[in-house]
XYZ file of C-alpha atoms in Angstrom:
608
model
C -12.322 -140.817 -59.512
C -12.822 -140.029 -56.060
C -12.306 -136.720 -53.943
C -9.192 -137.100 -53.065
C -7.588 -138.276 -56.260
C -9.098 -135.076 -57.533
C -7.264 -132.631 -54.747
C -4.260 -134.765 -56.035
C -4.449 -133.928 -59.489
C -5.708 -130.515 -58.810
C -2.638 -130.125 -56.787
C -0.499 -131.645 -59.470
C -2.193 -129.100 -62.246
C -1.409 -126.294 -59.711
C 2.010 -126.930 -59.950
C 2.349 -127.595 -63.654
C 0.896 -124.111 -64.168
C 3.087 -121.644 -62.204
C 5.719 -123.537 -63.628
C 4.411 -123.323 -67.083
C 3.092 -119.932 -66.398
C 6.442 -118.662 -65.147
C 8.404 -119.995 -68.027
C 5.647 -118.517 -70.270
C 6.520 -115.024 -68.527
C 10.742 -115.120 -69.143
C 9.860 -115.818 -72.501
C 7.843 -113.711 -73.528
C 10.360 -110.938 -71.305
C 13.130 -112.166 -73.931
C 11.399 -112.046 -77.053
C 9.402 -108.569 -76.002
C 13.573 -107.315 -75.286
C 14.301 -108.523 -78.736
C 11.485 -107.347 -80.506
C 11.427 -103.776 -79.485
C 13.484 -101.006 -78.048
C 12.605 -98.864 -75.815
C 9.928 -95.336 -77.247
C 11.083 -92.299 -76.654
C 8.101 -90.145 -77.326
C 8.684 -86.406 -78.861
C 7.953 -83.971 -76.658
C 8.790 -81.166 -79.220
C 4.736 -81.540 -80.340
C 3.591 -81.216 -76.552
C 6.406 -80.805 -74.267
C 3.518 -81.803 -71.629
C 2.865 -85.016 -72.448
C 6.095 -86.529 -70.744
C 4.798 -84.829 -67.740
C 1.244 -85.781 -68.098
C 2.723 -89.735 -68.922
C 2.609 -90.050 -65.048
C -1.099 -89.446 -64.389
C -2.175 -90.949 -67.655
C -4.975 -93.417 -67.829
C -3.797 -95.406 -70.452
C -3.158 -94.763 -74.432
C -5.695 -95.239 -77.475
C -5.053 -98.655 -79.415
C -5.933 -99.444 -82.733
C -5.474 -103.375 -82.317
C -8.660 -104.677 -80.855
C -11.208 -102.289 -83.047
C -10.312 -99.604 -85.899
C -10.430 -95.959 -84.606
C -13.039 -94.641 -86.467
C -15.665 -91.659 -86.551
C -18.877 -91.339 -88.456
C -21.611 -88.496 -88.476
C -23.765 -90.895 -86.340
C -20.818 -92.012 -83.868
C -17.548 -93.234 -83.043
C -15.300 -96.192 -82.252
C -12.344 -94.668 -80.176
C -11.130 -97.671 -77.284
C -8.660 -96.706 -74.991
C -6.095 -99.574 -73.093
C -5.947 -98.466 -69.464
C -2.750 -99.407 -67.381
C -3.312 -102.230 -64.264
C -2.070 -99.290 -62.409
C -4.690 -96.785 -63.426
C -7.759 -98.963 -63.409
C -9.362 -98.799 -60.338
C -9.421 -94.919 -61.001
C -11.883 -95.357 -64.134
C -15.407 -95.854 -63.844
C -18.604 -95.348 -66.254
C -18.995 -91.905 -67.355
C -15.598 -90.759 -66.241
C -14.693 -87.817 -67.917
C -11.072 -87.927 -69.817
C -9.096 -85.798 -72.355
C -6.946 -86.991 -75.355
C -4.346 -84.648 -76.584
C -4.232 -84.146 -80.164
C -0.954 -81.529 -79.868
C -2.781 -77.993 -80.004
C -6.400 -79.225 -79.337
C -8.060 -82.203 -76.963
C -10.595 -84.212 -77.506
C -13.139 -84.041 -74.349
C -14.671 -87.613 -73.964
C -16.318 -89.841 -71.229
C -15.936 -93.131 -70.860
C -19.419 -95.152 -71.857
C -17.868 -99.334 -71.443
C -15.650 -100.995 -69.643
C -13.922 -104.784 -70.881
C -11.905 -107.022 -69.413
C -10.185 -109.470 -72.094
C -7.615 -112.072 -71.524
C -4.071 -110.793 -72.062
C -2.642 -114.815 -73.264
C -4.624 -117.601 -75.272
C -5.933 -119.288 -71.468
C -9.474 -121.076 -71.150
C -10.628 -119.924 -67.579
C -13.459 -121.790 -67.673
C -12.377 -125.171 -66.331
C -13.236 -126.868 -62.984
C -9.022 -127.122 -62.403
C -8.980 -123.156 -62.246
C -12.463 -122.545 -60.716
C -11.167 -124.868 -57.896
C -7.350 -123.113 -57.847
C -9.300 -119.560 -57.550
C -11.318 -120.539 -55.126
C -8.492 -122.035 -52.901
C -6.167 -118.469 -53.459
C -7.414 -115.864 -55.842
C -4.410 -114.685 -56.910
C -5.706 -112.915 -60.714
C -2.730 -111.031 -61.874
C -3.769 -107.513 -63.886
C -1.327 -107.860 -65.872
C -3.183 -111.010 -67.090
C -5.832 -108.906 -68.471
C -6.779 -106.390 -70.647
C -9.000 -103.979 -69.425
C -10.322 -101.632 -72.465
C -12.293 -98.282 -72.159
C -15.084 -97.475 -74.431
C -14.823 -93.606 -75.115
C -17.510 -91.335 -76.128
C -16.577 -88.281 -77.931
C -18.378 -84.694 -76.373
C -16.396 -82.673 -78.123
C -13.077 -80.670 -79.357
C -11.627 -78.001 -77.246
C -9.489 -75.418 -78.525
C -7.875 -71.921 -78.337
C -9.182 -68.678 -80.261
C -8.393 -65.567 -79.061
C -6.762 -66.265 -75.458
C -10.294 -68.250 -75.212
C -10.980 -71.916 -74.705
C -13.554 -73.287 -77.074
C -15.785 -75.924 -78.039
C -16.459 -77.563 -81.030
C -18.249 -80.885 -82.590
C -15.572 -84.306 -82.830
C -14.645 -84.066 -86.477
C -10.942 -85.539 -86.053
C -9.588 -88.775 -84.538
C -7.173 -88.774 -82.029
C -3.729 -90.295 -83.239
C -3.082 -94.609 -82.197
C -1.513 -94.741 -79.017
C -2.116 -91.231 -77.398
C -2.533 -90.513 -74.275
C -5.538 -90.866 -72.282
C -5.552 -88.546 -69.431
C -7.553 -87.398 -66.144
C -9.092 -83.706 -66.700
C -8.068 -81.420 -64.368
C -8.487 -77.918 -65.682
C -11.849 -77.376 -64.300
C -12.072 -74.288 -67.091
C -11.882 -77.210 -69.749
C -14.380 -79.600 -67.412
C -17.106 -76.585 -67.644
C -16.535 -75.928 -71.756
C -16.504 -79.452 -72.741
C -19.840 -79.998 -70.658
C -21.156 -76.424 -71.860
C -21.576 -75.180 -68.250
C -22.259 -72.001 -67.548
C -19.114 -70.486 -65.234
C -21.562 -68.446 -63.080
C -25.230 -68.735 -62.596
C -28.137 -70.423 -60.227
C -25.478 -72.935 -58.102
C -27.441 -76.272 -57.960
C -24.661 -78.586 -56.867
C -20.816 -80.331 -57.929
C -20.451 -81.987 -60.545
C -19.800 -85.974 -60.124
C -19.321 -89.472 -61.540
C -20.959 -92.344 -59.868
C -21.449 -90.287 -56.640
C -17.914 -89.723 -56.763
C -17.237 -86.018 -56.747
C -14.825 -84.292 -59.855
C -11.997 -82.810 -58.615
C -9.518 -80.481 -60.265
C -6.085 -78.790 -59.541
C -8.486 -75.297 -59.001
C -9.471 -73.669 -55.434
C -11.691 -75.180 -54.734
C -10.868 -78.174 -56.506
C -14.696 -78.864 -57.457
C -16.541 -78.300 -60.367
C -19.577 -76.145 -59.345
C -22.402 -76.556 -61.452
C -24.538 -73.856 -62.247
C -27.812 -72.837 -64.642
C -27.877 -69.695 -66.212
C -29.322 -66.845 -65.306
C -28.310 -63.663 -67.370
C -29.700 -62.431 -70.948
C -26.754 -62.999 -72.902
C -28.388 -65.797 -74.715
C -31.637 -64.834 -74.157
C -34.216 -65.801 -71.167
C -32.525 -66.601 -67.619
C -33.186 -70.427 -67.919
C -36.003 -69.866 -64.789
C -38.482 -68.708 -66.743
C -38.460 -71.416 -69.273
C -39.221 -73.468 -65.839
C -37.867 -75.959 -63.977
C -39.139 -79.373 -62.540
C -37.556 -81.204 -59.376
C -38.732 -84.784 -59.275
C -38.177 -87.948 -57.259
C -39.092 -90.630 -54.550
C -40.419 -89.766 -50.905
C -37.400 -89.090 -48.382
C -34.786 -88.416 -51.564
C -34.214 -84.724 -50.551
C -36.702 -82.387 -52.874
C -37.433 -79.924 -49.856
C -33.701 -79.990 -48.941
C -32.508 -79.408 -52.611
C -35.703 -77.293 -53.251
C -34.275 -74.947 -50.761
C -30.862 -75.017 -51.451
C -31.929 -73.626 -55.035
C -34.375 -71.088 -53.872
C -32.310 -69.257 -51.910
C -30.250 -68.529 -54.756
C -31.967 -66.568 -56.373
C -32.241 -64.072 -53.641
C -29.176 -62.109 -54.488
C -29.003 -57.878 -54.658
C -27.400 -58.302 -57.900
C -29.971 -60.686 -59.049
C -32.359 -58.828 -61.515
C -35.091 -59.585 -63.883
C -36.407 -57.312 -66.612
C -40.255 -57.617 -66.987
C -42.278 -57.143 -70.057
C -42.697 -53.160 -70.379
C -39.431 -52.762 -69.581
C -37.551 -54.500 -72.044
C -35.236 -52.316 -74.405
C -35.562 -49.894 -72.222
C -32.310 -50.080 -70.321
C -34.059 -50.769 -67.090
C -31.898 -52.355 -63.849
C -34.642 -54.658 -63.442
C -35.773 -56.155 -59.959
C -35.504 -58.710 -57.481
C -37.556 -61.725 -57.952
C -40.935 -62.498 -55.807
C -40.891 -65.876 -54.788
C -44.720 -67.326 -54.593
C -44.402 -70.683 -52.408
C -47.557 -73.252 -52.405
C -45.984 -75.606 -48.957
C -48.161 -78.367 -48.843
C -45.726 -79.135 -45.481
C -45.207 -76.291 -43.886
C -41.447 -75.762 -44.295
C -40.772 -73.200 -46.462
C -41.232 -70.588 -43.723
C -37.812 -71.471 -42.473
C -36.227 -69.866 -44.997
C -36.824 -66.511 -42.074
C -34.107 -68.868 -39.724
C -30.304 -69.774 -39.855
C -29.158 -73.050 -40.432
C -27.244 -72.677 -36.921
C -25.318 -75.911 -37.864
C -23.234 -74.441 -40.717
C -19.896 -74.614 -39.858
C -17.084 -71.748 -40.826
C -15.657 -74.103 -43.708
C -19.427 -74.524 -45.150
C -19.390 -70.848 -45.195
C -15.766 -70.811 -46.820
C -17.052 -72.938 -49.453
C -19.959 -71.253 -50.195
C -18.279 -67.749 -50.062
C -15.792 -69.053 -53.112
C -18.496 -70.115 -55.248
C -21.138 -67.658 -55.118
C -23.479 -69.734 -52.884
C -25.720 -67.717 -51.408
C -26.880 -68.700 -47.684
C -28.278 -67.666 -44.370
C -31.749 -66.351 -43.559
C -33.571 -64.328 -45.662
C -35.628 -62.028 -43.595
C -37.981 -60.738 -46.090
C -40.151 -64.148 -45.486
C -43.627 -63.827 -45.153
C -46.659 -66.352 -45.063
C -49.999 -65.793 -45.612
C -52.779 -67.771 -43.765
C -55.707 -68.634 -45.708
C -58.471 -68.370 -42.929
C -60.446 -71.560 -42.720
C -63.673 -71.862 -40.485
C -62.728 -74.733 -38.146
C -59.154 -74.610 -38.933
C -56.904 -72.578 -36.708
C -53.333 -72.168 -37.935
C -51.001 -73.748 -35.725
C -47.930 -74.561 -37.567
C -44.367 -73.611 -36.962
C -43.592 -70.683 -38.879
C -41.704 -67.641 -36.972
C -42.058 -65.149 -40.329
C -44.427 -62.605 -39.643
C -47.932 -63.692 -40.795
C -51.105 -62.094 -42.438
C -54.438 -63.729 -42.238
C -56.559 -63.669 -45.909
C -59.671 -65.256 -47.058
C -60.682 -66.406 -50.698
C -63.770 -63.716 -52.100
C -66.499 -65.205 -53.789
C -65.618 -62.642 -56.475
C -63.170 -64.830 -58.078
C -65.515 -67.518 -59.127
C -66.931 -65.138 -61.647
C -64.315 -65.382 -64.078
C -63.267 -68.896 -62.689
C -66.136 -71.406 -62.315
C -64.205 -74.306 -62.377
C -62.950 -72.831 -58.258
C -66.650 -74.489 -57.260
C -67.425 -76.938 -60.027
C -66.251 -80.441 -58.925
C -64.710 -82.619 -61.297
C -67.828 -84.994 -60.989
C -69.834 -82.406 -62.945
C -71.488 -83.943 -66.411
C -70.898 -81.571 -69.027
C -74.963 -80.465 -68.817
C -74.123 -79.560 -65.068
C -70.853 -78.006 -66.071
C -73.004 -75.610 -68.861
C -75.971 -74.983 -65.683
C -73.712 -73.585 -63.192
C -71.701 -71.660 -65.833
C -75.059 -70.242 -66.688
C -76.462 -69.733 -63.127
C -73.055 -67.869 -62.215
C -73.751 -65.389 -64.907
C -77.010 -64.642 -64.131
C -76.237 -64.281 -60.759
C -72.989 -61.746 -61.150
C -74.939 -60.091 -63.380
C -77.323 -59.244 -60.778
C -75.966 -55.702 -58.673
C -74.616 -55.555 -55.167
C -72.619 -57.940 -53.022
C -71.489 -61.322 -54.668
C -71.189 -64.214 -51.643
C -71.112 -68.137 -51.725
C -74.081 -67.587 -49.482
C -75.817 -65.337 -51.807
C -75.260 -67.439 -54.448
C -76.398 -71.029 -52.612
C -80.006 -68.652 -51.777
C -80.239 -67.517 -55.285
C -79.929 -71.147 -56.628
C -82.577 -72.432 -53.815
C -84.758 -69.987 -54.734
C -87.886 -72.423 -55.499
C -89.372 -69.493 -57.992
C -85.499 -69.675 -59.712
C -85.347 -73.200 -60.217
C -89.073 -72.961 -61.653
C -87.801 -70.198 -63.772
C -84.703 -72.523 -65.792
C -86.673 -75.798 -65.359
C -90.144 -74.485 -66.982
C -88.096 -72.144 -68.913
C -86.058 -75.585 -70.714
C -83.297 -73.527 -69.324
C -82.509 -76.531 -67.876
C -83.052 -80.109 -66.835
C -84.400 -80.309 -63.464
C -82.146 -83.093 -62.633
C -79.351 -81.063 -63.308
C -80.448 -78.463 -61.287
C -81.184 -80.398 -58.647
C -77.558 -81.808 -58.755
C -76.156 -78.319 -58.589
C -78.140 -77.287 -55.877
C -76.946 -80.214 -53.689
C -73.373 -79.950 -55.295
C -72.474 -76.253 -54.526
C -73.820 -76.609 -50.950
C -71.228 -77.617 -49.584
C -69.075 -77.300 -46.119
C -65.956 -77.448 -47.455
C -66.861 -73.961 -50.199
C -68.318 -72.376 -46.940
C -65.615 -72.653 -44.855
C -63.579 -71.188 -47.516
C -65.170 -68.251 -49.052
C -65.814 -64.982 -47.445
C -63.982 -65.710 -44.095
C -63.868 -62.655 -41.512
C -60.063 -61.495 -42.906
C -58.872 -59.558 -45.900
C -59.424 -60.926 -49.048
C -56.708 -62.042 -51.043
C -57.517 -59.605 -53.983
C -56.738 -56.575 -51.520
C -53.197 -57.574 -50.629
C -51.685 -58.381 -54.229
C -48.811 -56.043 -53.213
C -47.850 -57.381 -50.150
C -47.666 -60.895 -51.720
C -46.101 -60.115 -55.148
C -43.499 -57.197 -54.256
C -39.949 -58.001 -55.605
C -37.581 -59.210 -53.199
C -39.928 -61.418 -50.994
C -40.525 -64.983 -50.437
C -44.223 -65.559 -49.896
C -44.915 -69.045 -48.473
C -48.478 -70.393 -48.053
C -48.496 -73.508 -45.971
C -51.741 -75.589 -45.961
C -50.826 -78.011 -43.376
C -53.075 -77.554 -41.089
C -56.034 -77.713 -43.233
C -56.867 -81.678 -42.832
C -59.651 -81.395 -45.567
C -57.548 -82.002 -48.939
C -60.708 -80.258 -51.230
C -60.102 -76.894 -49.349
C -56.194 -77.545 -49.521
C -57.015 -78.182 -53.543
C -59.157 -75.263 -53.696
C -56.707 -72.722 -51.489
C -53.686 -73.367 -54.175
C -55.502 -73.231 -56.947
C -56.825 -69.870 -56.315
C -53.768 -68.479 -55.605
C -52.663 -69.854 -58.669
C -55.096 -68.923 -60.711
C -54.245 -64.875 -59.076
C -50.800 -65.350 -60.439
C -51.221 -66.418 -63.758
C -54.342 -64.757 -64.644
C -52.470 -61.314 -63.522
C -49.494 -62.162 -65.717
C -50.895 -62.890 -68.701
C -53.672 -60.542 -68.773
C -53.363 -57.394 -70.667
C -55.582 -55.881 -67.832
C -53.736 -57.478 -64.689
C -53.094 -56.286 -61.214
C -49.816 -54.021 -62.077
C -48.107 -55.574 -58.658
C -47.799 -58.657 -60.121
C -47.802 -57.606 -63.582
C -44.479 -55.738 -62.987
C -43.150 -58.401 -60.171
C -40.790 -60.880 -61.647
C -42.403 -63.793 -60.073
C -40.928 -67.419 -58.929
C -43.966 -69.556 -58.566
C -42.942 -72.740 -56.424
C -46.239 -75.522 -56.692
C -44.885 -78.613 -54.304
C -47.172 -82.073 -54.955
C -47.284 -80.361 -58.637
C -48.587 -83.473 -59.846
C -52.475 -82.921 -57.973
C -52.861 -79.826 -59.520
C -51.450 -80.290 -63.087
C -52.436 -84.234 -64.159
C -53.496 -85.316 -66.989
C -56.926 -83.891 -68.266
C -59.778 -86.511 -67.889
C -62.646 -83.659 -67.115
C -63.314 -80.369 -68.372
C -63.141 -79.105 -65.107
C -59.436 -80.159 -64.983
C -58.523 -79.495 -69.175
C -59.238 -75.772 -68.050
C -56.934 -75.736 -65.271
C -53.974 -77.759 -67.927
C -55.070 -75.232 -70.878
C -54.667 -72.102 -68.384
C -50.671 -73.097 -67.056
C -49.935 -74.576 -70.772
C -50.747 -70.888 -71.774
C -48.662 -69.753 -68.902
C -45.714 -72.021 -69.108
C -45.431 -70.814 -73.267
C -45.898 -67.107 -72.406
C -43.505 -67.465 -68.809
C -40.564 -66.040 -70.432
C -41.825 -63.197 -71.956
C -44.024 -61.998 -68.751
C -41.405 -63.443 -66.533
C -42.962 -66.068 -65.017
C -40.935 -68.930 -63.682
C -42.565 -72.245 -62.779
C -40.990 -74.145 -59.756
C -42.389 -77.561 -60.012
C -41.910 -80.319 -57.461
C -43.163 -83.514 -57.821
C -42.958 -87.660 -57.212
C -44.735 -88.433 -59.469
C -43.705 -86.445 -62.949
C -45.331 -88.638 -65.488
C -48.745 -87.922 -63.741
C -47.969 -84.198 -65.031
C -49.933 -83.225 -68.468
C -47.579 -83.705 -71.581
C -48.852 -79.977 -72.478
C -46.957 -78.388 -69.491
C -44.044 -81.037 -69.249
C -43.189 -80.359 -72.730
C -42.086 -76.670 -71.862
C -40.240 -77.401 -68.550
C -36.669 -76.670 -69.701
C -34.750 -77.552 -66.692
C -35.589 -81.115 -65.187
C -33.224 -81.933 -61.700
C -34.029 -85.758 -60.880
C -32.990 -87.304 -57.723
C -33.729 -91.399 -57.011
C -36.931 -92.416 -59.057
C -37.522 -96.364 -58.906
C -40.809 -96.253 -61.064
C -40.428 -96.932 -64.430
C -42.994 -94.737 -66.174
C -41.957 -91.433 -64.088
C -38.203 -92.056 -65.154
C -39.507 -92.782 -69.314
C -42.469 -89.600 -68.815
C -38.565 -87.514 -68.129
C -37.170 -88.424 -71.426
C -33.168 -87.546 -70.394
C -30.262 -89.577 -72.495
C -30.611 -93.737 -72.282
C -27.365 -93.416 -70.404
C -28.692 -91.579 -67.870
C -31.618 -93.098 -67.213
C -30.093 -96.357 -66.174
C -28.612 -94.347 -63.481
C -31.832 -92.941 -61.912
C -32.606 -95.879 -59.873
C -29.411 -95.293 -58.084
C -28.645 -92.278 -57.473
C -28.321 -91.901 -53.337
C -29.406 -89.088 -51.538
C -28.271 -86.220 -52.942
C -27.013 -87.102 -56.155
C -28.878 -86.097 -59.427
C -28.802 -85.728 -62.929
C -29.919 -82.686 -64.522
C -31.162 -82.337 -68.012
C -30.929 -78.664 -69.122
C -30.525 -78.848 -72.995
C -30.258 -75.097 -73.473
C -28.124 -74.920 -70.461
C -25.025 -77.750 -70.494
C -24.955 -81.473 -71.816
C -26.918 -83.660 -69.422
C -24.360 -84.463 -66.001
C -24.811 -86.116 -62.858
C -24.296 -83.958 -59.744
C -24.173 -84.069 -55.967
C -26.108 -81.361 -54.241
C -24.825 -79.466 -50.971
C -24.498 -81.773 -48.058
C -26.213 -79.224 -46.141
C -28.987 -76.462 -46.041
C -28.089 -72.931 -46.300
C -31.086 -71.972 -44.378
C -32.936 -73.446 -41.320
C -34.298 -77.275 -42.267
C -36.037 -79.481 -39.518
């Protein structure tokens, strides 16, 4: 048959089938007039359903699969009208009447299925479709899958929650939710709080018949059910140039409310106020300092918005950062905050070796230095690198451990040439005040205390500046004997690139560091101590920390073993790949169900 015989026929079949299909149609219009009169549905159960009729989805059927609920799951498909389907999408959020109560449900599949006995799959249609694609909905089934959260229902004047342990009746209604009071309780969201962002579906914001019609989402932060989430920690994770400094600020600065208060350890049961949080930031980039500057592009309507939900924004001018002096490197960065020079003491490495033992240390190096450090704090006066590179030189000292079977020599040797080193000298005992002597000018309640390490180009001093400083916070915190400004300092402490300080232990040099925050991360909420972590690379994190991170917000991660090491619902993690800039899903078991959300679209402080 050639070409042209087949337009013919094609042509020919074209015509056969409108006719056919438009005799099919007054048919089936007679026998569906015969067959059935018209419902009339009783609105004495819910006289709100004939209103709600309009803006209905669709209804649940009973035809295609049974209705059914089990202790492991349910069957509960919904048909949605050609009208209404362009309005549903995966993981839309909808509401089934029951009379007195609702079920609260998402939507977790979508399916088309032919409305009339048709094969589709023929070279005569392909061809007609591709001439004029003119698919009728009304052709088609389309079928939602729903997923029951829960049951909502009155007690008291109250709106509750409860577990699905009823079916919703054949052929009720399916309906948008709109009452963002029964959007927060069927999630289990907190009405007031930390704000972190709107809730959304695919991007798509949720709106409700409320002013403003979003759904703010926000994490607790009172002791009505015990801890304020912060100090069972929280993680921020995902790609390069997905907005964590952005977001990371956004949050922040929420916490910086007068009415904000945390009770520390002595004072509990006590009645105490409490006090403002200290906010401890390690800024790998050098931005965090703008949180002393306005965002001068926010417009009145940002500030409307803000003002009705309880975001908190502008400048906070209680910023200060803290310069860790560093021979050969000059601060030159861009922070307008007033500024205090400090230097790291040699005193610290007494009860923290692993500041100057390199992770390249075999364990018989790791037990010599341990041992020359002793000797040599134990010796009275002044403690210095220097003094403590000369006391290891000391030809009559290395004679004394070598001889002595103290020690090997080639250990010694090793230790001498490892802890001589530029990069500890430029460090310790700079011309400035040491760190040690201004613990209440860095931990006092109220401030944010940002220490960028930019301009240091020489990433072992970076390494060695943050962990010292956070080794001062959580040693004083969990020490029975700590420094009583940060002992009774509710502290926030924010660890950008978390991921280089807190891997996976492969040394001992680095299980210390992991065994020292997995201690502090346990005890956080009882010496309130939050960790901030923010990271692109979460997996990398030790399993020992992760574990107790209770709060995890994760923008767009494309690697596969980050988005597994987060462990958030299957559902969700499909999504992670996707998410655009801004949107998130946050997984916050003690908190809400896990959502997706879209953060602010713009920074309530100063970001450049």
């Amino acid at each position: 048959m050639s070409l042209d015989d087949f337009d013919d026929l094609l042509k020919v079949g074209e015509k056969y089938g409108e006719g056919k299909h438009e005799a099919a149609q007054n048919a089936n219009q007679t026998s569906e007039n015969s067959r059935f009169e018209e419902y009339t549905p009783d609105d004495s159960i819910n006289p709100t359903l004939s209103d709600a009729g309009d803006s209905a989805f669709g209804t649940i059927v009973s035809g295609m699969e049974p209705i059914e609920i089990t202790e492991s799951g349910a069957r509960i498909t919904g048909y949605i009208t050609s009208s209404r389907r362009s309005a549903v999408r995966l993981g839309t959020y909808v509401m089934v009447p029951y009379g007195n109560e609702d079920l609260f449900a998402r939507v977790w599949k979508l399916q088309y299925m032919q409305e009339f006995e048709v094969d589709d799959a023929t070279e005569l249609h392909s061809r007609r479709m591709l001439k004029s694609n003119t698919t009728d909905e009304v052709d088609y089934k389309f079928l939602a899958y729903l997923d029951p959260i829960c049951i909502l229902y009155s007690k008291d004047g109250k709106l509750m929650r409860r577990m699905t342990d009823r079916l919703p009746r054949p052929n009720a209604l399916i309906l948008p939710v709109a009452d963002k009071m029964k959007i927060q309780t069927g999630l289990n969201m907190p009405t007031e709080g930390i704000f972190l962002g709107h809730l959304s579906v695919g991007g798509e914001l949720v709106y409700t018949h409320a002013s403003p019609p979003t759904v703010a989402y926000y994490m607790r932060n009172d002791y009505s059910l015990g801890d304020p989430l912060i100090f069972r920690h929280m993680l921020v994770c995902g790609s390069t140039g997905t907005g964590k400094t952005f977001l990371t600020k956004n949050i922040l600065r929420q916490f910086l409310n007068e009415d904000n208060r945390y009770v520390v350890r002595d004072e509990i049961g006590q009645g105490a106020k409490g006090r403002l949080p200290c906010l401890v930031v390690m800024d790998p980039q050098d931005e965090y300092s703008q949180f002393f500057e306005e965002n001068t592009g926010l417009t009145s309507d940002d500030k409307f918005v803000f003002q009705s939900e309880a975001v908190e924004y502008g400048a906070y001018q209680d910023t200060r950062t803290f310069i860790a002096k560093v021979e050969g490197h000059p601060y030159s960065g861009k922070s307008r905050a007033i500024q205090t020079d400090f230097t790291i003491p040699f005193e610290m490495v007494k009860d923290n070796p692993w500041l100057i033992a390199a992770a390249e240390l075999t364990q018989n190096q790791q037990i010599g230095i341990e041992r020359l450090l002793d000797d040599y704090f134990s010796e009275p006066g002044t403690h210095t690198y220097r003094g403590f590179v000369e006391f290891v030189d000391d030809p009559m000292r290395r004679s004394e451990y070598v001889d002595g079977g103290k020690l090997h020599e080639s250990s010694y040797d090793a230790i001498a040439r490892k802890i001589n080193n530029r990069s500890f000298s430029a460090v310790f005992d700079q011309p400035a005040t040491p760190v040690t002597e201004i613990l209440d000018e860095i931990f006092k309640a109220g401030r944010i205390s940002v220490f960028p390490t930019e301009y240091v180009n020489n990433v072992r001093i970076r390494d060695l500046i943050t962990l010292a400083l956070m080794t001062i916070t959580v040693d004083n915190k969990l020490s029975t004997s700590g420094d009583r400004a940060v002992k009774n300092t509710p502290v926030i402490l924010v660890l950008d690139e978390a991921h280089r300080y807190l891997s996976n232990a492969t040394s001992a040099h680095s299980r210390r560091i992991i065994s020292k925050f997995a201690d502090a991360a346990r005890q956080g909420r009882k010496e309130a101590l939050g960790l901030f972590l923010i990271t692109q690379d979460p997996q990398d994190i030790d399993s020992t920390v992760l574990k107790q991170i209770n709060t995890r917000v994760i923008l767009n991660l494309s690697n596969d073993a980050a988005i597994k090491a987060l462990n958030v619902p299957l559902s969700y993690e499909k999504r992670i790949p996707y998410l655009k800039k801004g949107q998130m899903i946050v997984h916050s078991p003690d908190n809400s169900d896990t959502v997706e959300i879209t953060g602010l679209s713009t920074c309530v402080v100063k970001h450049a």
